Tab-separated table of C-alpha atoms in Angstrom:
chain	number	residue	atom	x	y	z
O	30	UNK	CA	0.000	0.000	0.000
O	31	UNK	CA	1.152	2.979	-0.664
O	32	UNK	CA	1.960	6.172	2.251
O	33	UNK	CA	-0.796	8.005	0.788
O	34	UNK	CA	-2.864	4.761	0.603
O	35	UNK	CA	-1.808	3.975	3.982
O	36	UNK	CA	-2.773	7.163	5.780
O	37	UNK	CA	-5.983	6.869	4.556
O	38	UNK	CA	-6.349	3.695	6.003
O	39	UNK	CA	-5.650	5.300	9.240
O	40	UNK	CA	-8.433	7.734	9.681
O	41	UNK	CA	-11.902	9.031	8.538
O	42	UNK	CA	-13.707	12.569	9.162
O	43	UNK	CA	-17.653	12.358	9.571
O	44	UNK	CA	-19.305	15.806	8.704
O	45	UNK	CA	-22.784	16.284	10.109
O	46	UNK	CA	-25.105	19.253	11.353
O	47	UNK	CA	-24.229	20.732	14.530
O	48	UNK	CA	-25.866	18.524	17.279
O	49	UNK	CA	-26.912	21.860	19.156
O	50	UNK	CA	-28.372	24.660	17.306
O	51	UNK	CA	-26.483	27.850	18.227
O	52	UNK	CA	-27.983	31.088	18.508
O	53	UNK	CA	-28.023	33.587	15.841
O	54	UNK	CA	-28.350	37.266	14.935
O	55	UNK	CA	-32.039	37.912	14.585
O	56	UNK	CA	-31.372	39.319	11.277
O	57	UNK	CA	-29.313	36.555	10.217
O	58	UNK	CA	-32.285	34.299	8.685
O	59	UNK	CA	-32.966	37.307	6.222
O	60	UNK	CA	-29.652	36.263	4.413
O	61	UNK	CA	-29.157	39.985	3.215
O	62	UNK	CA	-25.990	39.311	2.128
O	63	UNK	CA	-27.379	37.174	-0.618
O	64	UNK	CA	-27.512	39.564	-3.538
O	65	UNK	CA	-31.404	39.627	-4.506
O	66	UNK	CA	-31.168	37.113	-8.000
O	67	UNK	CA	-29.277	34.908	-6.813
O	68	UNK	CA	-25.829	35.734	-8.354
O	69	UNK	CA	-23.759	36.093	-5.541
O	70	UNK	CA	-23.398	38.006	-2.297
O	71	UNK	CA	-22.517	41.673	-0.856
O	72	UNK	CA	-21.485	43.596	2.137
O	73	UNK	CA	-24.873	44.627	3.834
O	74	UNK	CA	-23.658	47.212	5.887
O	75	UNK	CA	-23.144	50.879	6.263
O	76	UNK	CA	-19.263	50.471	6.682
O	77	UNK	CA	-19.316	49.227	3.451
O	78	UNK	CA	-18.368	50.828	0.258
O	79	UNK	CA	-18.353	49.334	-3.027
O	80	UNK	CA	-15.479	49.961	-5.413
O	81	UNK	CA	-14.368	48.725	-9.172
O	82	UNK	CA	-11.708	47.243	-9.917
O	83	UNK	CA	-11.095	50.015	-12.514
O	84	UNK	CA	-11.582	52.525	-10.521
O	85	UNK	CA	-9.322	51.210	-7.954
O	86	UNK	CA	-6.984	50.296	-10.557
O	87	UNK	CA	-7.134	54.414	-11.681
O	88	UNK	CA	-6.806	55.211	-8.515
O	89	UNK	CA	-3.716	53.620	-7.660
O	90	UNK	CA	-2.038	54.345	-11.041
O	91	UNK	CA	-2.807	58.145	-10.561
O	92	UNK	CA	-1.074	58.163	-6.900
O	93	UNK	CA	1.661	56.137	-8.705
O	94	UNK	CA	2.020	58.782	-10.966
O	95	UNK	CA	1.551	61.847	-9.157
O	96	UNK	CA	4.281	61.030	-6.036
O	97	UNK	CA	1.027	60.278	-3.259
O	98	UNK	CA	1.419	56.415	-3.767
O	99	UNK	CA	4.382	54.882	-1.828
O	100	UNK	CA	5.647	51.390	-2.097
O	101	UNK	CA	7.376	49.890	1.219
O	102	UNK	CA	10.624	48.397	1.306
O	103	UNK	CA	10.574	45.228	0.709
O	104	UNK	CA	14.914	44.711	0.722
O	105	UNK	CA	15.698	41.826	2.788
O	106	UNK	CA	16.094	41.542	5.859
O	107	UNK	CA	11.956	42.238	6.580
O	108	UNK	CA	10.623	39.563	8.605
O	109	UNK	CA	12.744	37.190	10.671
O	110	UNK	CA	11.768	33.532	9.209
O	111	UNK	CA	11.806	30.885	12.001
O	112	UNK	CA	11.921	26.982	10.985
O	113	UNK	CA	8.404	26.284	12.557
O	114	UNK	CA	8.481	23.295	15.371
O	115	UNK	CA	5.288	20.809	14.906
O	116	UNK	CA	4.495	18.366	17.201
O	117	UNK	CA	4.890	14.791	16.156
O	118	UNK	CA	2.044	13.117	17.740
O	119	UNK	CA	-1.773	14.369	18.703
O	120	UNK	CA	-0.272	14.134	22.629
O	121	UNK	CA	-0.865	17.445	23.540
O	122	UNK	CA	-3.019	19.385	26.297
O	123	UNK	CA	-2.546	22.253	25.112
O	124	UNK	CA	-3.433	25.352	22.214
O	125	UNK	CA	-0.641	25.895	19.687
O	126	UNK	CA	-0.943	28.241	16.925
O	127	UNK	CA	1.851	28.584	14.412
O	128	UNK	CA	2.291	31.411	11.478
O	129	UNK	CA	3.582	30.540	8.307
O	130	UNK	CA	2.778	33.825	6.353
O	131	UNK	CA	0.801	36.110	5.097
O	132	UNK	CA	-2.915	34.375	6.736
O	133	UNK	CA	-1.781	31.283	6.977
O	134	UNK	CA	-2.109	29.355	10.604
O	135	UNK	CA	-1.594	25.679	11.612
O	136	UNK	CA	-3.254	25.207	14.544
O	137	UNK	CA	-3.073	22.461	17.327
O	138	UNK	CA	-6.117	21.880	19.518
O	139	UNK	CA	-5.840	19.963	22.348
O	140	UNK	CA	-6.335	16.938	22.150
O	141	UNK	CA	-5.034	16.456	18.557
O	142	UNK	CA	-7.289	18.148	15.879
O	143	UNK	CA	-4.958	20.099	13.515
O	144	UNK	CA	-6.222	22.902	11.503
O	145	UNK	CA	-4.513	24.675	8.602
O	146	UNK	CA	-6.013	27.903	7.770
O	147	UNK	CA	-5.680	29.615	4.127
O	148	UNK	CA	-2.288	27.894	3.392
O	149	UNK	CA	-0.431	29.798	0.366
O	150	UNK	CA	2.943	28.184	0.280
O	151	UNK	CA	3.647	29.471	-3.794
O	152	UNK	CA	5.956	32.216	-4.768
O	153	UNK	CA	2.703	33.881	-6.324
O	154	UNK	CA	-0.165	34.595	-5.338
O	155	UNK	CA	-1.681	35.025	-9.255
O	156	UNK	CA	-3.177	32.536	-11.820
O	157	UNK	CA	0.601	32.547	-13.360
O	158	UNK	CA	3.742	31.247	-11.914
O	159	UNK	CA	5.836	34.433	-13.344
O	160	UNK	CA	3.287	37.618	-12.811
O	161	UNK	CA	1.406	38.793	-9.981
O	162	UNK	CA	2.388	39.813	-6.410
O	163	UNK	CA	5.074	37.597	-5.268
O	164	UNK	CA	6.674	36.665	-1.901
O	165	UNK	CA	9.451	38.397	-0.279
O	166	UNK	CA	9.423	36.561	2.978
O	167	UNK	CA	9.983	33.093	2.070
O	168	UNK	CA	8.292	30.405	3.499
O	169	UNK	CA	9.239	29.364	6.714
O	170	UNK	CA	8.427	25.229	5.487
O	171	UNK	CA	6.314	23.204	2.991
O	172	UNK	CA	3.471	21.384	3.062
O	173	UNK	CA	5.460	18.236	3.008
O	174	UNK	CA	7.129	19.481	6.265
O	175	UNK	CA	4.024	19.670	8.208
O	176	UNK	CA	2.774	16.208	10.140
O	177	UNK	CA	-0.750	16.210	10.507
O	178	UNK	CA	-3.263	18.440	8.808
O	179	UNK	CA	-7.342	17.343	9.815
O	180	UNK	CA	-9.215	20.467	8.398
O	181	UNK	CA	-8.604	22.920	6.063
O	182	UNK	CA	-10.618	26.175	6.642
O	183	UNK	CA	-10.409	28.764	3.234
O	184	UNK	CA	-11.847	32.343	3.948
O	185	UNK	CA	-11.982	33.549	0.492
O	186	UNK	CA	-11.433	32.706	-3.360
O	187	UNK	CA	-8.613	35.405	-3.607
O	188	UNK	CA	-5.279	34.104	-4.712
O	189	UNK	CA	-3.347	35.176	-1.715
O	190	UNK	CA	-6.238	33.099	0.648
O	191	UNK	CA	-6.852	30.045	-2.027
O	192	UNK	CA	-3.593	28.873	-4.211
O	193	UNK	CA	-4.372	25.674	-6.668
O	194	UNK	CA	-0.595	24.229	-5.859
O	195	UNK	CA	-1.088	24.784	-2.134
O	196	UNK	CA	-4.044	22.963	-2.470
O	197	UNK	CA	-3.445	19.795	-4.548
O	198	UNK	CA	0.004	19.341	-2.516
O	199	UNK	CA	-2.404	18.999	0.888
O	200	UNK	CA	-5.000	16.752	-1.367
O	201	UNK	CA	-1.662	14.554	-2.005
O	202	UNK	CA	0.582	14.527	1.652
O	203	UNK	CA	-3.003	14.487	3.668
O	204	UNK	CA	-5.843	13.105	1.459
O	205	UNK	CA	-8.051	12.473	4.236
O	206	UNK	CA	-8.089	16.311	5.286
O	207	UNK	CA	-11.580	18.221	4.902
O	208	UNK	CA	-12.327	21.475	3.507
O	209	UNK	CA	-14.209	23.810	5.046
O	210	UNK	CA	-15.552	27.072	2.555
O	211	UNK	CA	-17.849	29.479	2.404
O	212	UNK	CA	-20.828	29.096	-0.128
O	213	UNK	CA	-20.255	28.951	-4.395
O	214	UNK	CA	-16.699	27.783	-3.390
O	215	UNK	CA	-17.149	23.875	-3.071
O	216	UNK	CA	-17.642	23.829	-6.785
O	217	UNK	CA	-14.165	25.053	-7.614
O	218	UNK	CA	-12.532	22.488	-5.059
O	219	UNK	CA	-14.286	19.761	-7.093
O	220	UNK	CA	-13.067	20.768	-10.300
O	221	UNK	CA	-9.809	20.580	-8.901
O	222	UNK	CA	-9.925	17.346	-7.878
O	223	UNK	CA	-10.950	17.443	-4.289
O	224	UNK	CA	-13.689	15.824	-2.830
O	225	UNK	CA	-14.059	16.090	0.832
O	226	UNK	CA	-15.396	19.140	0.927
O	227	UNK	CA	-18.136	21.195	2.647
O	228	UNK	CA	-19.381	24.517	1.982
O	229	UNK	CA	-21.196	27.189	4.466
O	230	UNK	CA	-23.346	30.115	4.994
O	231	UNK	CA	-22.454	32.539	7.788
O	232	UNK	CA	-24.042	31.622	10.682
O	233	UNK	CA	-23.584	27.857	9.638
O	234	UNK	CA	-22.108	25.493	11.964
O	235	UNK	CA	-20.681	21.990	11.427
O	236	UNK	CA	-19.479	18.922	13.837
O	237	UNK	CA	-16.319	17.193	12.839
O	238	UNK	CA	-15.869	13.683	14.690
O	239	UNK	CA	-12.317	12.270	13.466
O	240	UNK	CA	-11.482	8.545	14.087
O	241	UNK	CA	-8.070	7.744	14.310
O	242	UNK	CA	-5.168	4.911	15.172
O	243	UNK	CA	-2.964	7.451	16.521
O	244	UNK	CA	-2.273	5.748	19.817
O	245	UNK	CA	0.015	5.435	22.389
O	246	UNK	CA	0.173	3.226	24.923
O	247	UNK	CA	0.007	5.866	27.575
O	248	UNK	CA	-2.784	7.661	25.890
O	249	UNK	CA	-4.394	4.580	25.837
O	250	UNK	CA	-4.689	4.195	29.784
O	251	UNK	CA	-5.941	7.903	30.342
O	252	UNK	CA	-9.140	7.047	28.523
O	253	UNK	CA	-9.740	3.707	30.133
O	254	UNK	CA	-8.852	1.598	27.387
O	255	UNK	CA	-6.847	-1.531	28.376
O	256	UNK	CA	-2.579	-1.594	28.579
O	257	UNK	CA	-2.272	-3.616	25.809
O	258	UNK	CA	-4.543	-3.343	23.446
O	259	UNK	CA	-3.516	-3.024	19.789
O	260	UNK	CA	-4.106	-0.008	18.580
O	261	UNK	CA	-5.659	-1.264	15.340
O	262	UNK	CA	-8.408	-2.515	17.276
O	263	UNK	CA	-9.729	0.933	19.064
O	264	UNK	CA	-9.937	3.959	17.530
O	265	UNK	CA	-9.184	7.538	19.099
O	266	UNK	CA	-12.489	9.897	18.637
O	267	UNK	CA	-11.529	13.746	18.296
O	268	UNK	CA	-14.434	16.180	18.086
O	269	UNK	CA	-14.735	20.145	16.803
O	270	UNK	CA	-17.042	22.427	15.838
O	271	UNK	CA	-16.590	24.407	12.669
O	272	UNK	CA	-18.775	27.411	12.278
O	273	UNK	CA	-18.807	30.131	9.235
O	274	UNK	CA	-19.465	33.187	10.378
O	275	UNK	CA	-19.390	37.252	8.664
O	276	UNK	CA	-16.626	39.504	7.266
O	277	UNK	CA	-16.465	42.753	5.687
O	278	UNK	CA	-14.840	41.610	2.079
O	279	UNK	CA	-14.828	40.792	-1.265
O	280	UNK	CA	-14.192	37.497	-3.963
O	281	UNK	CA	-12.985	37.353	-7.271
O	282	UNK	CA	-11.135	34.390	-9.169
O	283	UNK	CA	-10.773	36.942	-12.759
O	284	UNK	CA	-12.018	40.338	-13.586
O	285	UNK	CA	-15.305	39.169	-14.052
O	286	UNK	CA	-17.055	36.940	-11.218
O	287	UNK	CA	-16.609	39.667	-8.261
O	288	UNK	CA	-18.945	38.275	-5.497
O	289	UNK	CA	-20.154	35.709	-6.819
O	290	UNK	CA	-18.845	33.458	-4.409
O	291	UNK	CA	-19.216	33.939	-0.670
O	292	UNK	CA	-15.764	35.122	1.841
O	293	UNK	CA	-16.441	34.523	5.435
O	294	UNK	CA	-14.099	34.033	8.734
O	295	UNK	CA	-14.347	31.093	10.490
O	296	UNK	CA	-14.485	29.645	14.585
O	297	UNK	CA	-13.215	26.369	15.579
O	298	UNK	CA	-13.933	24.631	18.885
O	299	UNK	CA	-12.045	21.462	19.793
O	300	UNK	CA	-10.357	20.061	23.068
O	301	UNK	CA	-11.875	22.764	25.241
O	302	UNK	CA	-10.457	25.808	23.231
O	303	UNK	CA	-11.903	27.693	20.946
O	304	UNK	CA	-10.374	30.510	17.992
O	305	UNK	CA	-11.869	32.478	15.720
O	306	UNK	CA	-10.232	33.500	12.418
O	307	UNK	CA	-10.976	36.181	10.511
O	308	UNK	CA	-9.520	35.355	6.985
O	309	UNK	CA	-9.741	38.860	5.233
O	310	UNK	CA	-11.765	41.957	6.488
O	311	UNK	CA	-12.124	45.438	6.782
O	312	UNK	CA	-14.129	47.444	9.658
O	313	UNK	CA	-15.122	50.698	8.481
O	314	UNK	CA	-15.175	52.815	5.082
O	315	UNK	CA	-13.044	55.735	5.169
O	316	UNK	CA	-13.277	58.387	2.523
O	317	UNK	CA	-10.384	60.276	1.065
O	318	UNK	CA	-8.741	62.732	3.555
O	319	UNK	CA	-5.694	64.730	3.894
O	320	UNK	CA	-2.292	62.443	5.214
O	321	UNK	CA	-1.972	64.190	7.719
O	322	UNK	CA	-5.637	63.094	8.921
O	323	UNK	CA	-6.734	60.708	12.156
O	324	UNK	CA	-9.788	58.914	10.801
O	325	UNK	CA	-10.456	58.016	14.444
O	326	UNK	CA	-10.467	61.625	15.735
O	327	UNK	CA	-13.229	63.185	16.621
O	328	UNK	CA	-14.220	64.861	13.332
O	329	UNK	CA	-14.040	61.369	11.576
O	330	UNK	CA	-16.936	58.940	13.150
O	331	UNK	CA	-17.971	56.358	10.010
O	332	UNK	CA	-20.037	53.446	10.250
O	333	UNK	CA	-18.415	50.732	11.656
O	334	UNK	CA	-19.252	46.447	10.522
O	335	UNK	CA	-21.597	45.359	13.110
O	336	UNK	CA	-21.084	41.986	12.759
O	337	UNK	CA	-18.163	41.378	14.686
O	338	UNK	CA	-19.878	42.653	17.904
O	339	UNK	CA	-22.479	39.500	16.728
O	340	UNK	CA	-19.845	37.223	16.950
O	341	UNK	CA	-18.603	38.062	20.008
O	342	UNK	CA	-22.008	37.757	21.401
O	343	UNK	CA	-23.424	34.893	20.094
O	344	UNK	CA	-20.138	32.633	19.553
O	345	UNK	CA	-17.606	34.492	21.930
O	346	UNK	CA	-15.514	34.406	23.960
O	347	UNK	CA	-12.941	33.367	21.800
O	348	UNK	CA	-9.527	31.831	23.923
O	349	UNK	CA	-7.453	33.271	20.622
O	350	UNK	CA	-7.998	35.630	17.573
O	351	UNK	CA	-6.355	35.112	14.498
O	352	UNK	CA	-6.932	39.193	13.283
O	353	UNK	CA	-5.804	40.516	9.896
O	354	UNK	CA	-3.604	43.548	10.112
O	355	UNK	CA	-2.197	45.031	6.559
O	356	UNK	CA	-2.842	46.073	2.822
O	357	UNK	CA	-4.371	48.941	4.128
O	358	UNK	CA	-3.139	52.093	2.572
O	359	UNK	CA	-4.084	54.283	0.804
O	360	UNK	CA	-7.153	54.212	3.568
O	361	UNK	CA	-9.705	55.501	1.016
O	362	UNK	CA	-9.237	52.466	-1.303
O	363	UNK	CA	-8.375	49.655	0.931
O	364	UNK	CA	-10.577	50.710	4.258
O	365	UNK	CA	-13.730	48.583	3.567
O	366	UNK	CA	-11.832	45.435	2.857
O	367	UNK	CA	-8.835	45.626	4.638
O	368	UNK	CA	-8.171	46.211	8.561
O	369	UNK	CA	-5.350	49.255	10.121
O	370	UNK	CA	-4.267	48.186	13.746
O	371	UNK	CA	-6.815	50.992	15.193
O	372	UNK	CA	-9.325	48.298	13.326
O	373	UNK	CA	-8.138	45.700	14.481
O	374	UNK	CA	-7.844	46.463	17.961
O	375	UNK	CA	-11.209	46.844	17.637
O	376	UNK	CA	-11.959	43.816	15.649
O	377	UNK	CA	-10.435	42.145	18.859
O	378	UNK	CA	-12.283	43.715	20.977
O	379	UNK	CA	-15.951	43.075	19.409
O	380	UNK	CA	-15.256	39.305	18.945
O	381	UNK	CA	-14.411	39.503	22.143
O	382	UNK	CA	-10.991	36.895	21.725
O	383	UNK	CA	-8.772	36.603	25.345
O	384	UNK	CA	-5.779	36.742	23.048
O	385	UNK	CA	-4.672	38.124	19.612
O	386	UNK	CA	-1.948	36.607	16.860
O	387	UNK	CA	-1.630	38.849	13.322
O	388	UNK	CA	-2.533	37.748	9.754
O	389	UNK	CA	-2.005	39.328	6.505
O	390	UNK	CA	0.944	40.956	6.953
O	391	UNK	CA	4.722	40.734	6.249
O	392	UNK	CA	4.710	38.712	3.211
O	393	UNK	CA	3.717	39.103	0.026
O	394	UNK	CA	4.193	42.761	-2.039
């Protein structure tokens, strides 16, 4: 049998409806962010404000051109790449969450799930392997270099958030790994070749129950079972809850499908802990003002996304936040989609997460 062959042997996922229906924004059963014929999805909130992509594209040329727009430096050294540290074995009792770029997150629940969040691990994040934005930190390790990956949890169809290589690398080292993404997604996942996938509304919850073989004998006598005992006759039961849940953002595969498939962020419960991630978002639309300007002063009070302050209500606390912090100048242009840190201090506080790591940041130009 082969290794591939052999791991899948080893253990199976079962998907089902969450056993205990949480509770839910009033408003959230009018599914306003469902665009109306049935086409694709928006932002349904004040803080939002809708943008081409030509006239962001204009925008951004005309700064270019005229001295305003500013490109950071990007000449190495930027960020300090540490070879990340997995553990080997599901042994653990406690909440490990490791950053390997832009908003990508491995995380290790206690008890053993193992949840990879938007992995990009490509030089590009484009449709081509020689054009588009491309890395300048480099990878801190590889897909192949990571042990155990349970769930995969995609935000967004963007090509910094959802990378075809990435992907079909993790179909090949960890075929038994679900996909968790947000609705009109599951269909491109399919085409690519993967099959263990589930799509979600926000609001939506799943269960997760994961039977392995990955026993020791020690682990073996803390839940009862006989010293002994083979461990291809028992199998160890892990359990999470994956839930889709709002953002403030956008989609788009090509210039011409913009929304039509759903972005979301994302909680996961497992082993007594509990994280939310928040993929891609903005918090408030800020028009165009001076440089100089403090868009949180008091001259400056926009419409902020209200749907953070529902999360933390209705599926806080949170034990950690994974909160996106960058892409976002020039303010008027990148505000509504993107998060500053006065954002996402606030983001933090809304969802109402214990602790705080960073996403989207430090990466990719």
């Amino acid at each position: 049998m082969s290794g591939s062959g052999t791991a899948a042997a080893l253990y199976a996922a079962t998907i089902s409806a969450a056993s205990i229906t949480a509770a839910t924004p009033e408003a959230a059963g009018e599914k306003r962010h469902h665009l109306k014929d049935g086409k694709g999805f928006t932002n349904p909130w004040d803080s939002w404000h809708e943008m081409s992509g030509l006239a962001i594209g204009r925008a951004m040329a005309w700064r270019k051109f005229s001295g305003k727009g500013k490109s950071p430096d990007t000449t190495p050294p930027t960020v300090t790449v540490v070879k990340p540290s997995f553990l080997p074995s599901r042994t653990t009792s406690t909440l490990r969450a490791t950053w390997l770029g832009h908003a990508c997150y491995l995380v290790e629940f206690p008890g053993g799930l193992r949840v990879l969040f938007d992995p990009v691990f490509s030089e590009r994040c484009s449709p081509f392997s020689w054009l588009g934005p491309k890395r300048y930190t480099k990878a801190p390790c590889y897909i192949e270099d990571i042990p155990i990956v349970d769930a995969v949890v995609i935000s967004h169809n963007h090509y910094d958030h959802l990378d075809h290589p990435t992907i079909i690398k993790i179909k090949n080292k960890h075929p038994n790994a679900h996909f968790f993404c947000p609705l009109g997604n599951k269909h491109w996942f399919t085409e690519s070749g993967v099959s263990q996938v589930t799509e979600l509304d926000w609001w939506e919850e799943r269960d997760m129950v994961l039977k392995t073989k990955d026993w020791s004998e020690k682990h073996a006598a803390t839940v009862g079972v006989k010293a002994g005992t083979k461990a291809e006759d028992k199998h160890d039961i892990l359990e999470a809850r994956i839930g889709c849940l709002p953002c403030q953002h956008t989609s788009a595969r090509t210039g011409l499908d913009k929304g039509r498939t759903l972005w979301a962020s994302w909680s996961v419960q497992s082993g007594g802990k509990k994280i939310w991630f928040g993929g891609d978002t903005g918090y408030r639309a800020v028009p165009e003002l001076p440089e100089e300007a403090d868009d949180y002063g008091p001259d400056h009070d926009y419409p902020h996304c209200p749907a953070f302050k529902e999360i933390g209500e209705f599926r806080g606390p949170f034990d950690l936040g994974l909160i996106p912090v960058g892409a976002y100048s020039p303010r008027f242009i990148m505000s509504p989609m993107h998060a500053n840190p006065f954002d996402s201090v606030n983001i933090f506080l809304d969802t109402k997460c214990k602790r705080a790591m960073g996403i989207h940041w430090g990466t990719c130009e």
